[in-house]
Coordinates of C-alpha atoms in Angstrom, one line a residue:
X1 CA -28.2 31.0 -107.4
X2 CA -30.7 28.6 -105.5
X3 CA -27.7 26.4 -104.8
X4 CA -25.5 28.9 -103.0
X5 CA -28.7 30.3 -101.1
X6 CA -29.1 26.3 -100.1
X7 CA -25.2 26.0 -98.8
X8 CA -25.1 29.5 -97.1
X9 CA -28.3 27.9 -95.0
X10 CA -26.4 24.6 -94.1
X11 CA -23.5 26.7 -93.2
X12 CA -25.5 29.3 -90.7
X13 CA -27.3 26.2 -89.6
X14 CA -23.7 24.1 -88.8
X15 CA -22.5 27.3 -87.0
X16 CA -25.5 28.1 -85.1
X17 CA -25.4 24.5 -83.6
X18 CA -21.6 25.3 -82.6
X19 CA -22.4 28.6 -81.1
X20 CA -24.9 26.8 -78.8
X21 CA -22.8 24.0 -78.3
X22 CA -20.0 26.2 -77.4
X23 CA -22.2 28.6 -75.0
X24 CA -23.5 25.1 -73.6
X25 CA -19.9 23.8 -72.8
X26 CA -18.7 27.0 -70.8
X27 CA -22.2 27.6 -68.9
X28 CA -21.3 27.4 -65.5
X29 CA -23.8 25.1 -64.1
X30 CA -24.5 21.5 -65.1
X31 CA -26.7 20.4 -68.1
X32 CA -28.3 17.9 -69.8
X33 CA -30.6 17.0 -72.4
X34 CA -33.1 14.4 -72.6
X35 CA -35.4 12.9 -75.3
X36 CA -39.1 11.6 -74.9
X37 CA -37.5 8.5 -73.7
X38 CA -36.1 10.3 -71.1
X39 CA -32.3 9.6 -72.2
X40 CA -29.6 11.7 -72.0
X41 CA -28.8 13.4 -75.9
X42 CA -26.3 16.1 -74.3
X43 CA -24.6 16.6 -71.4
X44 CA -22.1 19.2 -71.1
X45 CA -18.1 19.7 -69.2
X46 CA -20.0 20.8 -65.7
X47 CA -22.1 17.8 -65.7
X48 CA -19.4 15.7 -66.6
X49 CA -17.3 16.4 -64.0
X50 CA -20.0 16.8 -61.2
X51 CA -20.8 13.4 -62.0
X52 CA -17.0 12.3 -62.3
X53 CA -17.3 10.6 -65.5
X54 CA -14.8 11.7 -68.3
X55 CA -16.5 11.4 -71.7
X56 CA -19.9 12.2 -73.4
X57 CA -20.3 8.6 -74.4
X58 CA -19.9 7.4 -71.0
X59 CA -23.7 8.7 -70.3
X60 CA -25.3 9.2 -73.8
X61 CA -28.4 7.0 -74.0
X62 CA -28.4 6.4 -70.6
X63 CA -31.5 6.7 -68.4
X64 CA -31.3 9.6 -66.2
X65 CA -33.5 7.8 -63.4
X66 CA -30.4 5.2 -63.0
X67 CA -28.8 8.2 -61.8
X68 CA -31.0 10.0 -59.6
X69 CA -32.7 9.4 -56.7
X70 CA -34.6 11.6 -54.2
X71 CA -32.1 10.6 -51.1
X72 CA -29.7 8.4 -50.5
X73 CA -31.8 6.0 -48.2
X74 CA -34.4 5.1 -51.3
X75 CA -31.3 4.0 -53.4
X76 CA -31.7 3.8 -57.3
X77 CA -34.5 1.2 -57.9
X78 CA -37.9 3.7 -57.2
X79 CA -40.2 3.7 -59.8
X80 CA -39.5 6.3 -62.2
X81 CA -43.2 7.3 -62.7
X82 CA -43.7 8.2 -58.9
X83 CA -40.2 10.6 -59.4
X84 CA -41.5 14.6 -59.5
X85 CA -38.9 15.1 -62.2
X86 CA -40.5 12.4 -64.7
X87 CA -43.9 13.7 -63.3
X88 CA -43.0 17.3 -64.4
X89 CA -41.2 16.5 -67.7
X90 CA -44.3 14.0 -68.8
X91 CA -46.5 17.2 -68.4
X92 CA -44.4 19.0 -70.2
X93 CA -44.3 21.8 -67.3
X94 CA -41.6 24.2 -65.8
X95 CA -39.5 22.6 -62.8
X96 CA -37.8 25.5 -60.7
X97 CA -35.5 25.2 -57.3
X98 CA -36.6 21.4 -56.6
X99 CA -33.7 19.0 -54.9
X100 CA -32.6 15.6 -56.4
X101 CA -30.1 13.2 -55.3
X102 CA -27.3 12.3 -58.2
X103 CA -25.3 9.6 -57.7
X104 CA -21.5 9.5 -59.1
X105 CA -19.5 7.2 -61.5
X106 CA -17.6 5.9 -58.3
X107 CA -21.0 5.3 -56.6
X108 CA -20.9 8.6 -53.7
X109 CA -23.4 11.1 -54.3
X110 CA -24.4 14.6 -53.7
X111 CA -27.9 16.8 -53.6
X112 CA -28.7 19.3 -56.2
X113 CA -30.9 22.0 -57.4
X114 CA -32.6 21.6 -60.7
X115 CA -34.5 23.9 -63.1
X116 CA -36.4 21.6 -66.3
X117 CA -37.4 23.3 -69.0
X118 CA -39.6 21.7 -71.7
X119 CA -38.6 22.1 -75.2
X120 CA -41.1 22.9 -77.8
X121 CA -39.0 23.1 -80.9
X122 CA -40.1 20.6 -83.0
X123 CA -36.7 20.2 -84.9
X124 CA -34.7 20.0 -81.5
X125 CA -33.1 16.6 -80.9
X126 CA -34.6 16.8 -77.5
X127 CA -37.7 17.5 -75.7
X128 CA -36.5 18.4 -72.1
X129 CA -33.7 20.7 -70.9
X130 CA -32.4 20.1 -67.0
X131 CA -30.1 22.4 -65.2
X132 CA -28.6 21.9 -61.9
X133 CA -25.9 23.2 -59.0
X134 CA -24.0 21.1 -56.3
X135 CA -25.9 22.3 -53.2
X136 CA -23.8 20.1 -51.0
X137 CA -21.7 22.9 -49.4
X138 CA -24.7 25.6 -49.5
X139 CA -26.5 22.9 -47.5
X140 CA -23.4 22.5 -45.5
X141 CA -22.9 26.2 -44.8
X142 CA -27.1 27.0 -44.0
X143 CA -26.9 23.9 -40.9
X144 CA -23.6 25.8 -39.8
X145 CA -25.8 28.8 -39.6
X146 CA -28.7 27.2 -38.3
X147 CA -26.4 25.4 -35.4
X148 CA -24.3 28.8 -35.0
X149 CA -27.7 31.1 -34.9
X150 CA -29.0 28.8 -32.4
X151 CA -26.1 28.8 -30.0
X152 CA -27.3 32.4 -28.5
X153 CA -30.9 31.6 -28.0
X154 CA -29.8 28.1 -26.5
X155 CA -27.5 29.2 -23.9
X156 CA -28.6 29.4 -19.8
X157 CA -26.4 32.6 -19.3
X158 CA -27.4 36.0 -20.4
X159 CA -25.9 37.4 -23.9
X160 CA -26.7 41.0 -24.7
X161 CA -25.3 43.4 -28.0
X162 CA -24.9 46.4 -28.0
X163 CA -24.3 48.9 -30.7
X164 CA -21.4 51.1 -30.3
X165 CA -22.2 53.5 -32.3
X166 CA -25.7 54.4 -31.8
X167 CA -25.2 53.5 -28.1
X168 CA -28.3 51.3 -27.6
X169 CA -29.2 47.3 -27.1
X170 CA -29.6 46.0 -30.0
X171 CA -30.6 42.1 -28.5
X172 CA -31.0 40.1 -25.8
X173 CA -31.5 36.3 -25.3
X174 CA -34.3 34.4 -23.9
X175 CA -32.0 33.8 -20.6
X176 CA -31.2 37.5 -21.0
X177 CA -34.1 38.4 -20.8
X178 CA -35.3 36.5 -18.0
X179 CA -33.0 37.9 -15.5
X180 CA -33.0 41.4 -16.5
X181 CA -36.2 42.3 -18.4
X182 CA -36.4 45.6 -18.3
X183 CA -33.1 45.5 -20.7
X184 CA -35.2 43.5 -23.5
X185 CA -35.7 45.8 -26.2
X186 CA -39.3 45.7 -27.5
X187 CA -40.1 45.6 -31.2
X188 CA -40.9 48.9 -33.1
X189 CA -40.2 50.7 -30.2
X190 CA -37.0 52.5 -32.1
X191 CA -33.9 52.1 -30.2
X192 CA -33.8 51.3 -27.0
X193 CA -30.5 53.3 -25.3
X194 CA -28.3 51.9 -22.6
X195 CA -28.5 52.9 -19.4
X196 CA -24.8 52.1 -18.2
X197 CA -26.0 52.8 -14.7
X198 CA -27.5 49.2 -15.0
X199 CA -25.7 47.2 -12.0
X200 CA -25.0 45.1 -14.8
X201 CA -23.3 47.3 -16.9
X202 CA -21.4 48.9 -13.5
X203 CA -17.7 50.0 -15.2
X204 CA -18.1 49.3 -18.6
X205 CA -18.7 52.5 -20.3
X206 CA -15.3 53.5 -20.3
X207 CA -14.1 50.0 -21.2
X208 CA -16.9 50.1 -24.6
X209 CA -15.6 53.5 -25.5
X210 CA -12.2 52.3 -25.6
X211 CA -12.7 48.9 -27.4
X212 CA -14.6 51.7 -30.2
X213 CA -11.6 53.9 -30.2
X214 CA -8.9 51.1 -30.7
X215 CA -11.4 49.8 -33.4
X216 CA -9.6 46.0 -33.3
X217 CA -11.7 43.2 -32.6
X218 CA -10.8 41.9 -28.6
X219 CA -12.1 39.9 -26.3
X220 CA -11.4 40.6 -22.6
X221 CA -12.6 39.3 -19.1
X222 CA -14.6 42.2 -16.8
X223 CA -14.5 42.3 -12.7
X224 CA -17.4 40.3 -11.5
X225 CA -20.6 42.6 -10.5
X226 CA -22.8 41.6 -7.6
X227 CA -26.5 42.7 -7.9
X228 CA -28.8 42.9 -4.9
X229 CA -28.7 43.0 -2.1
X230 CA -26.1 39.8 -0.2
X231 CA -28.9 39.2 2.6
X232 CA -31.5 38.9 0.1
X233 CA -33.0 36.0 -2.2
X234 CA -32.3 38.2 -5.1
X235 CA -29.0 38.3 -4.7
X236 CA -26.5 37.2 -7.9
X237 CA -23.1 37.5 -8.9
X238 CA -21.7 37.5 -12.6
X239 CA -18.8 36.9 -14.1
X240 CA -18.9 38.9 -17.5
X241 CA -17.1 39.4 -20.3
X242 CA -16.5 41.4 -23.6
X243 CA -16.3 40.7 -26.9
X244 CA -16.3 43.9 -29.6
X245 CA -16.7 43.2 -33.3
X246 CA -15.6 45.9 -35.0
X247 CA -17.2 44.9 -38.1
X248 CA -20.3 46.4 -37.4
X249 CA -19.6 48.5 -33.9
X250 CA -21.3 46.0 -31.6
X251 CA -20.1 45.0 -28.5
X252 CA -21.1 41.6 -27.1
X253 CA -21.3 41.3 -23.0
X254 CA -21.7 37.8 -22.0
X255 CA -22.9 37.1 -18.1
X256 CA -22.9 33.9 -16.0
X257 CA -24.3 33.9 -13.3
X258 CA -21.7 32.3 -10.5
X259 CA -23.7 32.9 -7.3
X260 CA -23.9 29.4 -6.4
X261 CA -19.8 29.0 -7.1
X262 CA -19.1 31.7 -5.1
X263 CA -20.8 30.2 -2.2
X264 CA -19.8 26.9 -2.6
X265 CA -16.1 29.1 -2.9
X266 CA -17.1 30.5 1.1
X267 CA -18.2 27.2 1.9
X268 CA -14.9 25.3 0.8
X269 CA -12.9 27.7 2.4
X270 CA -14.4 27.4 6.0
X271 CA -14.2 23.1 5.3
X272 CA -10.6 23.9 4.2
X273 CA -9.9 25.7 7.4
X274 CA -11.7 23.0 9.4
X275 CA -9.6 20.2 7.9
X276 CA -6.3 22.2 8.3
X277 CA -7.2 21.9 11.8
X278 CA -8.2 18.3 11.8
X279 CA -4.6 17.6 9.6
X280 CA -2.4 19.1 12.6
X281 CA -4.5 17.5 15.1
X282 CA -3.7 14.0 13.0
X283 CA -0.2 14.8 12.9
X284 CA 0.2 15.4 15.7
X285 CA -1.5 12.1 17.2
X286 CA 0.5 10.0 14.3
X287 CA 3.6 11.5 15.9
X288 CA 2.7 10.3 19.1
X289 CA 1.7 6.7 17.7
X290 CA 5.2 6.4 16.0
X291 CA 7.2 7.0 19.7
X292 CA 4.5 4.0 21.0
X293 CA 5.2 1.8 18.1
X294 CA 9.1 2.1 18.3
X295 CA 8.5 1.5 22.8
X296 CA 6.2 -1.5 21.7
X297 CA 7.9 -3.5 19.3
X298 CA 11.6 -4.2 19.3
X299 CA 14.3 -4.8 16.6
X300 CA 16.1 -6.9 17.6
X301 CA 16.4 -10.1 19.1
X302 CA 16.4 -11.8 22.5
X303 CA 16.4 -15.7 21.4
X304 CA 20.3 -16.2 20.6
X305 CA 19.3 -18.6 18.0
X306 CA 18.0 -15.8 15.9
X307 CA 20.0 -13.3 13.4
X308 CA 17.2 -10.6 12.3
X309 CA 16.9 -7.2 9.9
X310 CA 13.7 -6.1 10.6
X311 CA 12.7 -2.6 8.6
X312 CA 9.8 -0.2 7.7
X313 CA 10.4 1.9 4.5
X314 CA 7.6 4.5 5.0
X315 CA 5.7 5.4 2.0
X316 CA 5.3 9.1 1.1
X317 CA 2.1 9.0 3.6
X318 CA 3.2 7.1 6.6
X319 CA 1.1 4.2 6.6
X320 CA 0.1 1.3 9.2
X321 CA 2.9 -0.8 8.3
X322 CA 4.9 -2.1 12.1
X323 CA 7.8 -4.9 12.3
X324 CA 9.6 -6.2 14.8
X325 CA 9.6 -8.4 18.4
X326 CA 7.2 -9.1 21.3
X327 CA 7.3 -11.1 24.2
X328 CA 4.8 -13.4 25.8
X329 CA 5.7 -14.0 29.6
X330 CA 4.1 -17.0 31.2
X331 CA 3.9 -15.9 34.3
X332 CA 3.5 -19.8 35.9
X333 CA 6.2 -21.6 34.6
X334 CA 8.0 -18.1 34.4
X335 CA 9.0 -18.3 30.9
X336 CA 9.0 -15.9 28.0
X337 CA 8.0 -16.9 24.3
X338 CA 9.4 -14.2 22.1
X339 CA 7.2 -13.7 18.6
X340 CA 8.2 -11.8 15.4
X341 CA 5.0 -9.8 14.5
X342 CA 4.3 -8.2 11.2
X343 CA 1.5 -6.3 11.1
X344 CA 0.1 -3.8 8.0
X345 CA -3.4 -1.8 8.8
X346 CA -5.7 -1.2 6.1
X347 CA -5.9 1.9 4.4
X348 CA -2.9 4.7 4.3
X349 CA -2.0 7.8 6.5
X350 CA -2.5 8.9 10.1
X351 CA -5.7 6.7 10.4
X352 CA -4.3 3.2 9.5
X353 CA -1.2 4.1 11.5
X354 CA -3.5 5.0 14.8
X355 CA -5.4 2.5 14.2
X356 CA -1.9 -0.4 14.0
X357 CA -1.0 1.4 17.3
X358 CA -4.6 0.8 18.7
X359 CA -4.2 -3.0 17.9
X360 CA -0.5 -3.2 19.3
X361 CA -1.5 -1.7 22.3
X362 CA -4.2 -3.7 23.1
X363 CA -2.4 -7.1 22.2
X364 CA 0.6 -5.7 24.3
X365 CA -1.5 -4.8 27.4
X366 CA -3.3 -8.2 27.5
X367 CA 0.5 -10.2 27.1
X368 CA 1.8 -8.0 29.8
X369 CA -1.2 -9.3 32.1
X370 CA -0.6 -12.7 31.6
X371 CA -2.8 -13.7 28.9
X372 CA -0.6 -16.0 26.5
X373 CA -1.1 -15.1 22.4
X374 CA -4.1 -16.6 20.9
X375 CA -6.0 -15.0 24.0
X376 CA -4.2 -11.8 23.7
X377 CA -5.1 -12.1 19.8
X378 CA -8.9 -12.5 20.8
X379 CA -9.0 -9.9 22.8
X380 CA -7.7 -7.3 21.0
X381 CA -9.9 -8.6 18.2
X382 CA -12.9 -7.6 20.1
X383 CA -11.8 -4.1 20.8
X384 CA -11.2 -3.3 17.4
X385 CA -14.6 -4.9 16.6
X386 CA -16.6 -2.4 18.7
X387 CA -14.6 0.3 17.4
X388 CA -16.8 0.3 13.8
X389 CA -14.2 1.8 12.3
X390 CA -14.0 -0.4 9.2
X391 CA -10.7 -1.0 9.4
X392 CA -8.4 -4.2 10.1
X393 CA -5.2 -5.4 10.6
X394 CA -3.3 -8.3 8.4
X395 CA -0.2 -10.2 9.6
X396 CA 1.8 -12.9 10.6
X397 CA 3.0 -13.5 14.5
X398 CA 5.5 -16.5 15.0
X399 CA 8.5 -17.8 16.8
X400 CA 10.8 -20.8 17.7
X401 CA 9.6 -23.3 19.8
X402 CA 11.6 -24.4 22.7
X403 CA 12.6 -27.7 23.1
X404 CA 10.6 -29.4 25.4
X405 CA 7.1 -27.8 24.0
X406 CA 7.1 -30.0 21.0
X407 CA 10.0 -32.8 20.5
X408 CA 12.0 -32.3 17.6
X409 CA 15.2 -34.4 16.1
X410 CA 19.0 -32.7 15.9
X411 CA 19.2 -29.9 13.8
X412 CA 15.5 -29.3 12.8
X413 CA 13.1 -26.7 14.9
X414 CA 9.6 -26.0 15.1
X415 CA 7.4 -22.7 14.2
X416 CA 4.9 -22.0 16.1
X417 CA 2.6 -19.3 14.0
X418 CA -0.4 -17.2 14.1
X419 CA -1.6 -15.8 10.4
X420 CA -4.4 -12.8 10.8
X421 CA -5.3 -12.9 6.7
X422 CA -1.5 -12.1 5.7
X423 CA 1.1 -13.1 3.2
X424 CA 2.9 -16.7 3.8
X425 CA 6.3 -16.6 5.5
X426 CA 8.8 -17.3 2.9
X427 CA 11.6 -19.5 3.7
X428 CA 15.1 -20.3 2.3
X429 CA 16.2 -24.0 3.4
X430 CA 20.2 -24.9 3.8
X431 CA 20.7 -27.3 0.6
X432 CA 17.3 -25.9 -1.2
X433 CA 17.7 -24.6 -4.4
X434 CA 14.2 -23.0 -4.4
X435 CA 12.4 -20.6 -2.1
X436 CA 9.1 -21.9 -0.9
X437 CA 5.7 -20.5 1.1
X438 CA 5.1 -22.4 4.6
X439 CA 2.3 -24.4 4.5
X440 CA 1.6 -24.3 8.2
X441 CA 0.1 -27.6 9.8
X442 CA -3.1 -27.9 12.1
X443 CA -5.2 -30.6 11.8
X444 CA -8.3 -29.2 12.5
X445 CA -7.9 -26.5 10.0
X446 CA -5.2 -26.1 8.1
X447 CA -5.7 -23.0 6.1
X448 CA -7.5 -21.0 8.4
X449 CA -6.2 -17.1 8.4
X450 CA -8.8 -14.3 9.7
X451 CA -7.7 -10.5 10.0
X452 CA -8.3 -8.2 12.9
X453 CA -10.8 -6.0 13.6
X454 CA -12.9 -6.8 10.7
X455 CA -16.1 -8.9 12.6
X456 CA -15.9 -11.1 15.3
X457 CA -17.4 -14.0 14.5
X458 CA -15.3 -16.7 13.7
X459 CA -12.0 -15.4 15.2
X460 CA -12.3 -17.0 18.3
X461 CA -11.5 -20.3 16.4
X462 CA -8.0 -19.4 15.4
X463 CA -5.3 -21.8 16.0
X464 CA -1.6 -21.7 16.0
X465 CA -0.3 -23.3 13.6
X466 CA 3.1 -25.2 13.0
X467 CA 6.0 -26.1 10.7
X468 CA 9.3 -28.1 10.9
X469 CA 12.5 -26.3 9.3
X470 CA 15.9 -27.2 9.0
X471 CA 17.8 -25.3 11.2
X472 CA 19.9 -22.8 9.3
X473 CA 16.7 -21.4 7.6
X474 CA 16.2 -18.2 6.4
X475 CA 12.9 -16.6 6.9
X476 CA 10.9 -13.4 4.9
X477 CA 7.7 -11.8 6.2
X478 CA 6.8 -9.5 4.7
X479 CA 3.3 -7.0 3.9
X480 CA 2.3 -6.3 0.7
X481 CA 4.3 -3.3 -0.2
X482 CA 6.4 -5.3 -1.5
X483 CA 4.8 -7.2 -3.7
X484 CA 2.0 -5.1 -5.2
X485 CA 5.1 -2.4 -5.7
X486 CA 4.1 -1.1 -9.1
X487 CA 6.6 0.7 -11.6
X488 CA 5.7 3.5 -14.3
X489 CA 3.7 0.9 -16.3
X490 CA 1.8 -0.2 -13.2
X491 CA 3.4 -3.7 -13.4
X492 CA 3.7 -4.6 -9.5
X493 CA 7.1 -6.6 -8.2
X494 CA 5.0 -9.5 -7.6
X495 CA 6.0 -12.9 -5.1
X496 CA 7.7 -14.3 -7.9
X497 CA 10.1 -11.6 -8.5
X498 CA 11.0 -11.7 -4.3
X499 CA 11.5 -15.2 -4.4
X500 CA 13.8 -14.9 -6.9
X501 CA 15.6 -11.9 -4.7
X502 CA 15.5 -13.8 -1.3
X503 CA 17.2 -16.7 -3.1
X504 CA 20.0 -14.3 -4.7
X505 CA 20.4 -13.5 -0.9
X506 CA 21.2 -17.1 0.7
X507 CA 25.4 -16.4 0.9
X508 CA 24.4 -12.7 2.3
X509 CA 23.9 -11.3 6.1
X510 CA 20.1 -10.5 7.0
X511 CA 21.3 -6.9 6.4
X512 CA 22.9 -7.0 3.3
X513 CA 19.5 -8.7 2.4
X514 CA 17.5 -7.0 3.5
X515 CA 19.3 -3.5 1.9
X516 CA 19.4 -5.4 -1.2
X517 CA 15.4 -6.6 -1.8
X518 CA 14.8 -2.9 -0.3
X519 CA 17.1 -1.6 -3.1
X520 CA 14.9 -3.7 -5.4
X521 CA 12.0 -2.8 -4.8
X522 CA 13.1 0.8 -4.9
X523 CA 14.6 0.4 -8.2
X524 CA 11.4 -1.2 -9.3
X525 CA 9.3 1.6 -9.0
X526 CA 11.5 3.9 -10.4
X527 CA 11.8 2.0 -13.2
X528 CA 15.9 2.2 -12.6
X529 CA 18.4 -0.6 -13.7
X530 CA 19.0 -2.9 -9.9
X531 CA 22.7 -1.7 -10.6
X532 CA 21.7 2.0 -9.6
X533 CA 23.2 3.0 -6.8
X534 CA 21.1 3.7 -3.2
X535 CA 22.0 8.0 -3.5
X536 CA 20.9 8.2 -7.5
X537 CA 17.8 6.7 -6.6
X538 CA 15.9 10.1 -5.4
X539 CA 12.7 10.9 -4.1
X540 CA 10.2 8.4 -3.8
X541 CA 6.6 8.6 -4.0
X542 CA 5.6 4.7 -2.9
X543 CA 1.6 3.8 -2.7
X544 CA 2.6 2.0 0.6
X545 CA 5.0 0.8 3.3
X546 CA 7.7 -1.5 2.3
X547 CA 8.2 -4.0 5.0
X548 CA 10.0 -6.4 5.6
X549 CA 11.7 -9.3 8.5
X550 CA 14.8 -11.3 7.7
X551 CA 15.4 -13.7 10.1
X552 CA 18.0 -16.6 10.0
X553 CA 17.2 -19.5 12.7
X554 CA 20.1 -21.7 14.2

């Protein structure tokens, strides 16, 4: 009898450690045992995964302080004796809703909140029982609604509820409150009802009483309301809108104030006007300038010895791009001395090309009186000086000498030029099988290149300057319209890419060259094969003029 009392104990006392066991294992949260060493004796499916390892024996024995921590910054190593847990469990005392740091099998981590419970059971294998959740998303989801309740109470513009139902104002923000006080409903003072003949509330009954009848959360803009009196400092205008949430009846009216917009709107509309009327004015002067730059600067050729294709592709601004012939008379040995000028004015638009037909003007004038080109050049450079205008003018002025200004063997001629701060004059030599940049001679200074307009000092020491050519050359000025041409990837046509186009010219006429480096450059900014032809090409929207003189000396 004793011995079947004695194995119906055993038995109860085998099952009654399953039954815990198995109520243990399908506990929702995480737990795990520990013994007066403080090592895990039990540790059940929840912990296990939380902790991402797979087995029981992967943490049994295992010190729970190598797995917890109190944040992530203090890492693993902190004395275990300064932890509140070990603290707590040493004192054998009752942990609830404290935060610990556990760090996973693949090293990550994640905060959770523990309960401890000291054991007291003599027989139980261990002395301290710990619980714990994953507060990772909790934590996650309270700063959402920290940084979401904070949004109201942090915006400048006015944000005011209203309940639908009960018909009253239900809250207002600090900036709410500031503009319209007497809407600010006061604490136990029960509700405090709208009064939709608020200016600010001007049309919206009808709207709220619909948005409560549809019953479907909307959001819709309202007509902006202007409060005050418009002579007055206490003036404003608001845009508002609407939101309903049909959750819990309340109607959301959100007001920003746009009275500084809307006169900044008057203000712009007045400047507009005023630069409407400046625009025609401009047109109209660029006009003009266009008829006195085609009466100032010819196209063709009086020196038989020259074969030109002068051209100015406008740009979709016209620009301060000019090209073409002038003539120098010297009134005491009655000769003439006719220069190829290419001249480009900085900046774009009606201003640069006023300002080109400024500088013509003046360089013309001064030539017609007498004055030969370097004095002309001078001149001119002094009027455009005291102008202030900030602009300048780049080119390159030359021509064939005659021959008895500067002796010269059979079959070669001399350049005379005069470079304002543009682009060398390429040239194309009979026999050559490369195109080159002159290097113009003068021996007192032989680089020397000043633009126009820009300051005055200095420019009075500009120079001619001269090269020797075979005759039979063929010449390119040009401005930089060409060469800084930029296609759809902003990769510009460049000298090297012109020189390789002037040479593919040498069997052509100057205008079949000149239509075929314009073509080019076309091309290149449309990013179009070279073999497209001129009427697929389309509209183009250049950044500048492309200029350019082709001149073939005999």
């Amino acid at each position: 009898m004793l011995k079947k009392i004695f194995l119906y104990g055993k038995i109860m006392k085998n099952n009654h450690s399953d039954y815990l066991q198995l109520i243990l294992e399908n506990t929702r949260g995480s737990i795990f045992c520990l013994n007066d060493e403080l090592k895990i004796t039990f540790a059940n499916s929840s912990f296990l995964r939380e902790t991402g390892y797979s087995t029981q024996e992967e943490v049994l024995n295992r010190n729970i302080f190598e797995m917890i921590s109190s944040s992530p910054e203090n890492g693993f190593s902190l004395e275990q004796e300064k932890h509140s847990l070990f603290i707590s469990l040493k004192n054998k005392k009752k942990v609830e809703n404290e935060r610990i740091y556990f760090q996973r099998k693949d090293k990550t981590g994640f905060f959770a909140e523990y309960n401890s419970f000291p054991v007291n059971i003599d027989s139980a294998p261990c002395i301290y029982v710990v619980n714990f959740i994953n507060i990772t998303e909790r934590d996650a989801s309270s700063r959402e609604v920290a940084r979401l309740s904070g949004l109201p109470e942090d915006n400048p513009n006015p944000i005011i509820e209203i309940c639908s139902n009960s018909n009253s104002i239900l809250y207002c923000n600090p900036a709410a409150s500031i503009d319209f006080p007497e809407l600010n409903p006061l604490t136990g003072a029960g509700k405090f009802l709208v009064d939709w003949k608020h200016p600010l509330f001007s049309g919206l009954e009808s709207m709220v009483y619909e948005l409560k009848l549809d019953g479907l959360a909307k959001a819709l803009d309202v007509l902006d309301i202007e409060i005050g009196d418009p002579f007055s400092e206490n003036y404003r205008v608001y845009n508002r809108k609407l939101r309903y949430i049909p959750e819990d009846s309340t109607i959301r009216l959100y007001a920003t104030d746009i009275t500084k917009e809307q006169e900044l709107l008057e203000g712009t509309k007045i400047l507009l006007e005023e630069v409407d009327k400046i625009k025609q004015k401009l047109e109209g002067e660029h006009k003009e300038a266009e008829e006195i730059g085609k009466s100032l600067l010819y196209r063709e050729p009086e020196n038989k010895r020259l074969i030109a294709t002068v051209g100015v592709e406008q740009s979709s601004e016209a620009g301060g791009d000019r090209a073409g012939f002038l003539v120098e008379t010297n009134q005491q040995q009655k000769t003439k001395n006719e220069w190829l000028a290419v001249f480009d004015a900085s900046g774009h638009g009606k201003g640069a090309a006023k300002f080109q037909e400024v500088a013509l003007g003046g360089i013309l004038t001064l030539l017609l009186q007498g004055h030969n080109m370097k004095e002309s050049l001078i001149s001119a450079n002094r009027l455009l000086e005291k102008f202030n205008s900030g602009r300048f003018l780049v080119g390159n002025i030359w021509r064939v000498m005659e021959r008895n200004e500067r002796e010269v063997e059979d079959g070669f001629v001399w350049l005379e030029e005069f470079s304002i701060g543009q682009h060398p004059v390429m040239v194309l030599e009979p026999g050559k099988d490369e195109v080159r940049e002159l290097d113009f001679l003068n021996e007192e200074n032989r680089k020397r290149t000043v633009p126009m307009g820009l300051f005055s000092d200095g420019f009075e020491n500009i120079a001619p300057r001269y090269e020797k050519l075979k005759a039979g050359t063929r010449t390119v000025t040009y401005t930089d319209g060409i060469t800084e041409a930029m296609d759809k990837e902003n990769r510009q046509f460049g000298k090297t890419r012109l020189k390789d186009h002037i040479f593919a010219t040498k069997d052509l006429t100057t205008a079949e060259a000149y239509a075929f480096i314009v073509h080019a450059v076309k091309c290149w900014v449309n990013n179009l094969p070279s073999t497209t032809p001129p009427d697929e090409i389309g509209r183009l929207d250049m950044a500048d003029d492309i200029t350019v003189a082709i001149v073939d000396i005999f």
